[in-house]
mmCIF file of C-alpha atoms in Angstrom:
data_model
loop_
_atom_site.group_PDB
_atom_site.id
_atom_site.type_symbol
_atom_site.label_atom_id
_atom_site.label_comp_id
_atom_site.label_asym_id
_atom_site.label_seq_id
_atom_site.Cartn_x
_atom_site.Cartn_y
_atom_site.Cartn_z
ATOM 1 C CA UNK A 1 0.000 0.000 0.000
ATOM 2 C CA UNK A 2 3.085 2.489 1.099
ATOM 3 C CA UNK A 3 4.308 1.709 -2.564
ATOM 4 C CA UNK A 4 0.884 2.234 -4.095
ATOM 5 C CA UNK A 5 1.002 6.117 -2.423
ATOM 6 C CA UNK A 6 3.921 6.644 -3.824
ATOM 7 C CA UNK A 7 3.697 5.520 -7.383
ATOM 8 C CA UNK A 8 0.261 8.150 -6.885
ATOM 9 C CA UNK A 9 1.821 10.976 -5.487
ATOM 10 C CA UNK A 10 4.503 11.101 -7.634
ATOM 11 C CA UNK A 11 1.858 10.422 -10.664
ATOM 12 C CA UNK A 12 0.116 13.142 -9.791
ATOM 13 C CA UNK A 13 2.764 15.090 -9.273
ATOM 14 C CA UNK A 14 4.473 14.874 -12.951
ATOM 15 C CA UNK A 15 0.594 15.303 -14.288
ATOM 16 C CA UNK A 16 0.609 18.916 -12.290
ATOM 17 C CA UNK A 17 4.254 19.698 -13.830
ATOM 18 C CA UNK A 18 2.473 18.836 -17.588
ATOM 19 C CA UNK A 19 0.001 21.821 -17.229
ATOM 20 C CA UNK A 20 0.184 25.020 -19.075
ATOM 21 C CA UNK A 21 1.621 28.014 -17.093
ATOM 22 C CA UNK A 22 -0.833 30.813 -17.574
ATOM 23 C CA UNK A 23 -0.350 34.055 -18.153
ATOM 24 C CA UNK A 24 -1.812 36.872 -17.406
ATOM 25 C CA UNK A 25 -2.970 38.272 -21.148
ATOM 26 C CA UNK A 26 -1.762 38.045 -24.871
ATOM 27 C CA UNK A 27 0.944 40.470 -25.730
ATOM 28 C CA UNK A 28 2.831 40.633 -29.557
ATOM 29 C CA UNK A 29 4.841 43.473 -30.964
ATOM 30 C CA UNK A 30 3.975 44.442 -34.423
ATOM 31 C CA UNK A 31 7.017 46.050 -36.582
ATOM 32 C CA UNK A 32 6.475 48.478 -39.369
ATOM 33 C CA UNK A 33 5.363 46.557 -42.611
ATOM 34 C CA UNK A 34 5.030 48.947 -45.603
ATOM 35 C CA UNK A 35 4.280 47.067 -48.751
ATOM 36 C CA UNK A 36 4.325 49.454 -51.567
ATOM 37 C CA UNK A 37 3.377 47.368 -54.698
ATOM 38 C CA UNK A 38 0.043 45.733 -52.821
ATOM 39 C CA UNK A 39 0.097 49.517 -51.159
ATOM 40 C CA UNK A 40 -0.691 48.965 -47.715
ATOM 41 C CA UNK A 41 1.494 49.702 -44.150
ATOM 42 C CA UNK A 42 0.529 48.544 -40.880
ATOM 43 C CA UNK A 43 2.274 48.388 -37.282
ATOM 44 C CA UNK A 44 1.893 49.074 -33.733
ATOM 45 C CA UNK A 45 3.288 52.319 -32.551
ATOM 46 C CA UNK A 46 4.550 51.006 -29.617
ATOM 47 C CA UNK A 47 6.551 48.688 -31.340
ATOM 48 C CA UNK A 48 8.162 51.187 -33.712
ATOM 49 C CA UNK A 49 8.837 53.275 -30.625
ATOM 50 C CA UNK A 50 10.534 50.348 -28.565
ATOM 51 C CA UNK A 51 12.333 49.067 -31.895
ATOM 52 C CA UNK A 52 16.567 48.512 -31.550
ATOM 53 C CA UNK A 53 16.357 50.390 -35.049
ATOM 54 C CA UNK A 54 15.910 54.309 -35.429
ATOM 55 C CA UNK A 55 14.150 53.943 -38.774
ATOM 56 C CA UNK A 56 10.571 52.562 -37.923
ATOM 57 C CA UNK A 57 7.565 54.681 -37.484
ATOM 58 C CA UNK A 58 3.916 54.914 -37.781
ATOM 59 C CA UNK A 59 1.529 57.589 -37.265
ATOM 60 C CA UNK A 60 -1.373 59.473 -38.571
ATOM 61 C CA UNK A 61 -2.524 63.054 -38.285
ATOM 62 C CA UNK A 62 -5.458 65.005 -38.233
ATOM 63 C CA UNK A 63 -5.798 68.781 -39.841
ATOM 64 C CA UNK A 64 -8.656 71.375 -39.907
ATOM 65 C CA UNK A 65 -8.273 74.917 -40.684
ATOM 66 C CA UNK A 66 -10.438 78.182 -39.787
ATOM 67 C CA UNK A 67 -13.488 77.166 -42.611
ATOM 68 C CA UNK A 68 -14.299 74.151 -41.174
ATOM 69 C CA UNK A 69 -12.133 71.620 -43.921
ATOM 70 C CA UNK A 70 -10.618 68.604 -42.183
ATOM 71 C CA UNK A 71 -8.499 66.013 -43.636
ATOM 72 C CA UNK A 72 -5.777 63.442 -42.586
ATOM 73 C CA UNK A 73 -2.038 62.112 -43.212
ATOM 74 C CA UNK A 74 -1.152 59.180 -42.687
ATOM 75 C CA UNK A 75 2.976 57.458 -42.659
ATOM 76 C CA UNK A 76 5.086 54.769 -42.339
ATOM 77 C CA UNK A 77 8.528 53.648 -42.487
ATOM 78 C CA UNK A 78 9.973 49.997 -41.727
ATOM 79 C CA UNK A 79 13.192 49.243 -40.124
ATOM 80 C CA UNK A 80 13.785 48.372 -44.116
ATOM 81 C CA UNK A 81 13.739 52.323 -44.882
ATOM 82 C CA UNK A 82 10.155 51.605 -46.809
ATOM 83 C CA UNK A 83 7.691 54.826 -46.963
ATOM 84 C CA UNK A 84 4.636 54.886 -47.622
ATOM 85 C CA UNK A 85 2.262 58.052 -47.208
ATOM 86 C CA UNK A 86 -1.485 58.647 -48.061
ATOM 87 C CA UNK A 87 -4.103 61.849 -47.474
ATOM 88 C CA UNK A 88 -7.641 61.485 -47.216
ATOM 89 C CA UNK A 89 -10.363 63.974 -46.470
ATOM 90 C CA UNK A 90 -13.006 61.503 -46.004
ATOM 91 C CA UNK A 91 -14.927 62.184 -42.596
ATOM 92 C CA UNK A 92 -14.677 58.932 -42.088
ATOM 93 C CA UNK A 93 -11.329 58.891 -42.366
ATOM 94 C CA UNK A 94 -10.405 61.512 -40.047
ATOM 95 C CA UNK A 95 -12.991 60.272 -37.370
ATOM 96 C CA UNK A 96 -10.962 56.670 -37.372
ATOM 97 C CA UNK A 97 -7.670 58.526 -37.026
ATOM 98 C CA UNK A 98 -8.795 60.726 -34.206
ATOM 99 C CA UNK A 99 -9.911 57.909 -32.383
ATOM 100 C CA UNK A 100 -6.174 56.338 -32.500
ATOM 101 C CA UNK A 101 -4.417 56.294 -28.818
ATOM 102 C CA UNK A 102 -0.675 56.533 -28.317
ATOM 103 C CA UNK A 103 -0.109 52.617 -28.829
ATOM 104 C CA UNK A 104 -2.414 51.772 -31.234
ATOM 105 C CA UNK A 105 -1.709 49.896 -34.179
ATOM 106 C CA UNK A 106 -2.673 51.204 -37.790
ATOM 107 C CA UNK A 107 -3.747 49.534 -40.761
ATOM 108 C CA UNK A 108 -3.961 52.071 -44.043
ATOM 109 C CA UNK A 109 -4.257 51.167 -47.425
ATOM 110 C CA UNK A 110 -3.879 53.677 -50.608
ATOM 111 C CA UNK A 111 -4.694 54.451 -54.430
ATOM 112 C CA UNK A 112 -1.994 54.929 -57.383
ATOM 113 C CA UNK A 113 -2.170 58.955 -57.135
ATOM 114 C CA UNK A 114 -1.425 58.612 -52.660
ATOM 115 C CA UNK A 115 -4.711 58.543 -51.704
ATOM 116 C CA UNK A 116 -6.463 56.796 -48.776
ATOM 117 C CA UNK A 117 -8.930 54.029 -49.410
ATOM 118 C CA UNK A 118 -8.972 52.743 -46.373
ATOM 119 C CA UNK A 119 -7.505 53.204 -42.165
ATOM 120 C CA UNK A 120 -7.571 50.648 -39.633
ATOM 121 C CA UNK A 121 -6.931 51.756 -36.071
ATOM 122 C CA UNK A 122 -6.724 48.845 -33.668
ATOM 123 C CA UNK A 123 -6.450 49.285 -29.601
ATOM 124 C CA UNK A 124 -6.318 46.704 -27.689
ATOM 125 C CA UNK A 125 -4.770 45.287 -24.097
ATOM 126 C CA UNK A 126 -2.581 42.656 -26.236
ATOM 127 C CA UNK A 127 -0.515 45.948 -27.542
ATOM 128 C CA UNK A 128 2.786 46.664 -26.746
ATOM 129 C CA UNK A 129 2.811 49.608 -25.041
ATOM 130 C CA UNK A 130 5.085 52.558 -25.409
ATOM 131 C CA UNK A 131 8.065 52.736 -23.333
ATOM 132 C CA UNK A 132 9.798 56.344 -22.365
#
């Protein structure tokens, strides 16, 4: 019987060693990715802003001047030294920028002559936040 306890114990022992360690959330890093003959760029700012390289970046920005006329810029580099730039003036547009935070990752897609067709502005807790 004093074997039998044993053999169990140390049965159930490996079996608890076999379990998945769990974490606490999802978290991934998204580099720049500018792709100029399908013409899209996406990444996370966070991750351009904590990259080893000084070359990445992402961002988008908003304009509106004294007659009411808004419109919006968007960039992107990769750590490869790959730009890629549209402008928009869609509403729409501008409302999905201006709803971006300061880790959020963008999504933006563009015509032959530079402009917009579509931006993508993802937040979420699995970001990679910025560090100083």
């Amino acid at each position: 019987m004093k074997r039998f306890t044993q053999a169990l114990g140390t049965s159930v022992a490996l079996a608890l060693l076999a379990v998945p360690v769990a974490y606490a959330g999802t978290k991934a890093a998204f580099n720049v990715v500018v792709n100029t003959s399908s013409r899209y760029a996406e990444g996370a700012q966070g991750t351009a802003r904590n990259s080893t390289d000084t070359v990445q970046r992402i961002y988008c920005r908003t304009f509106a001047d004294a007659a009411g006329s808004e419109s919006v810029r968007c960039f992107a580099v990769s750590a490869a030294n790959v730009s890629a730039t549209c402008f928009s003036t869609l509403p729409a547009h501008v409302r999905s920028v201006q709803s971006a935070g300061d880790a959020s990752f963008i999504y933006f897609t563009w015509d032959a002559s530079g402009v917009c067709q579509s931006i993508d502005v993802l937040k979420g807790s699995h970001l990679e936040p910025k560090a100083p």
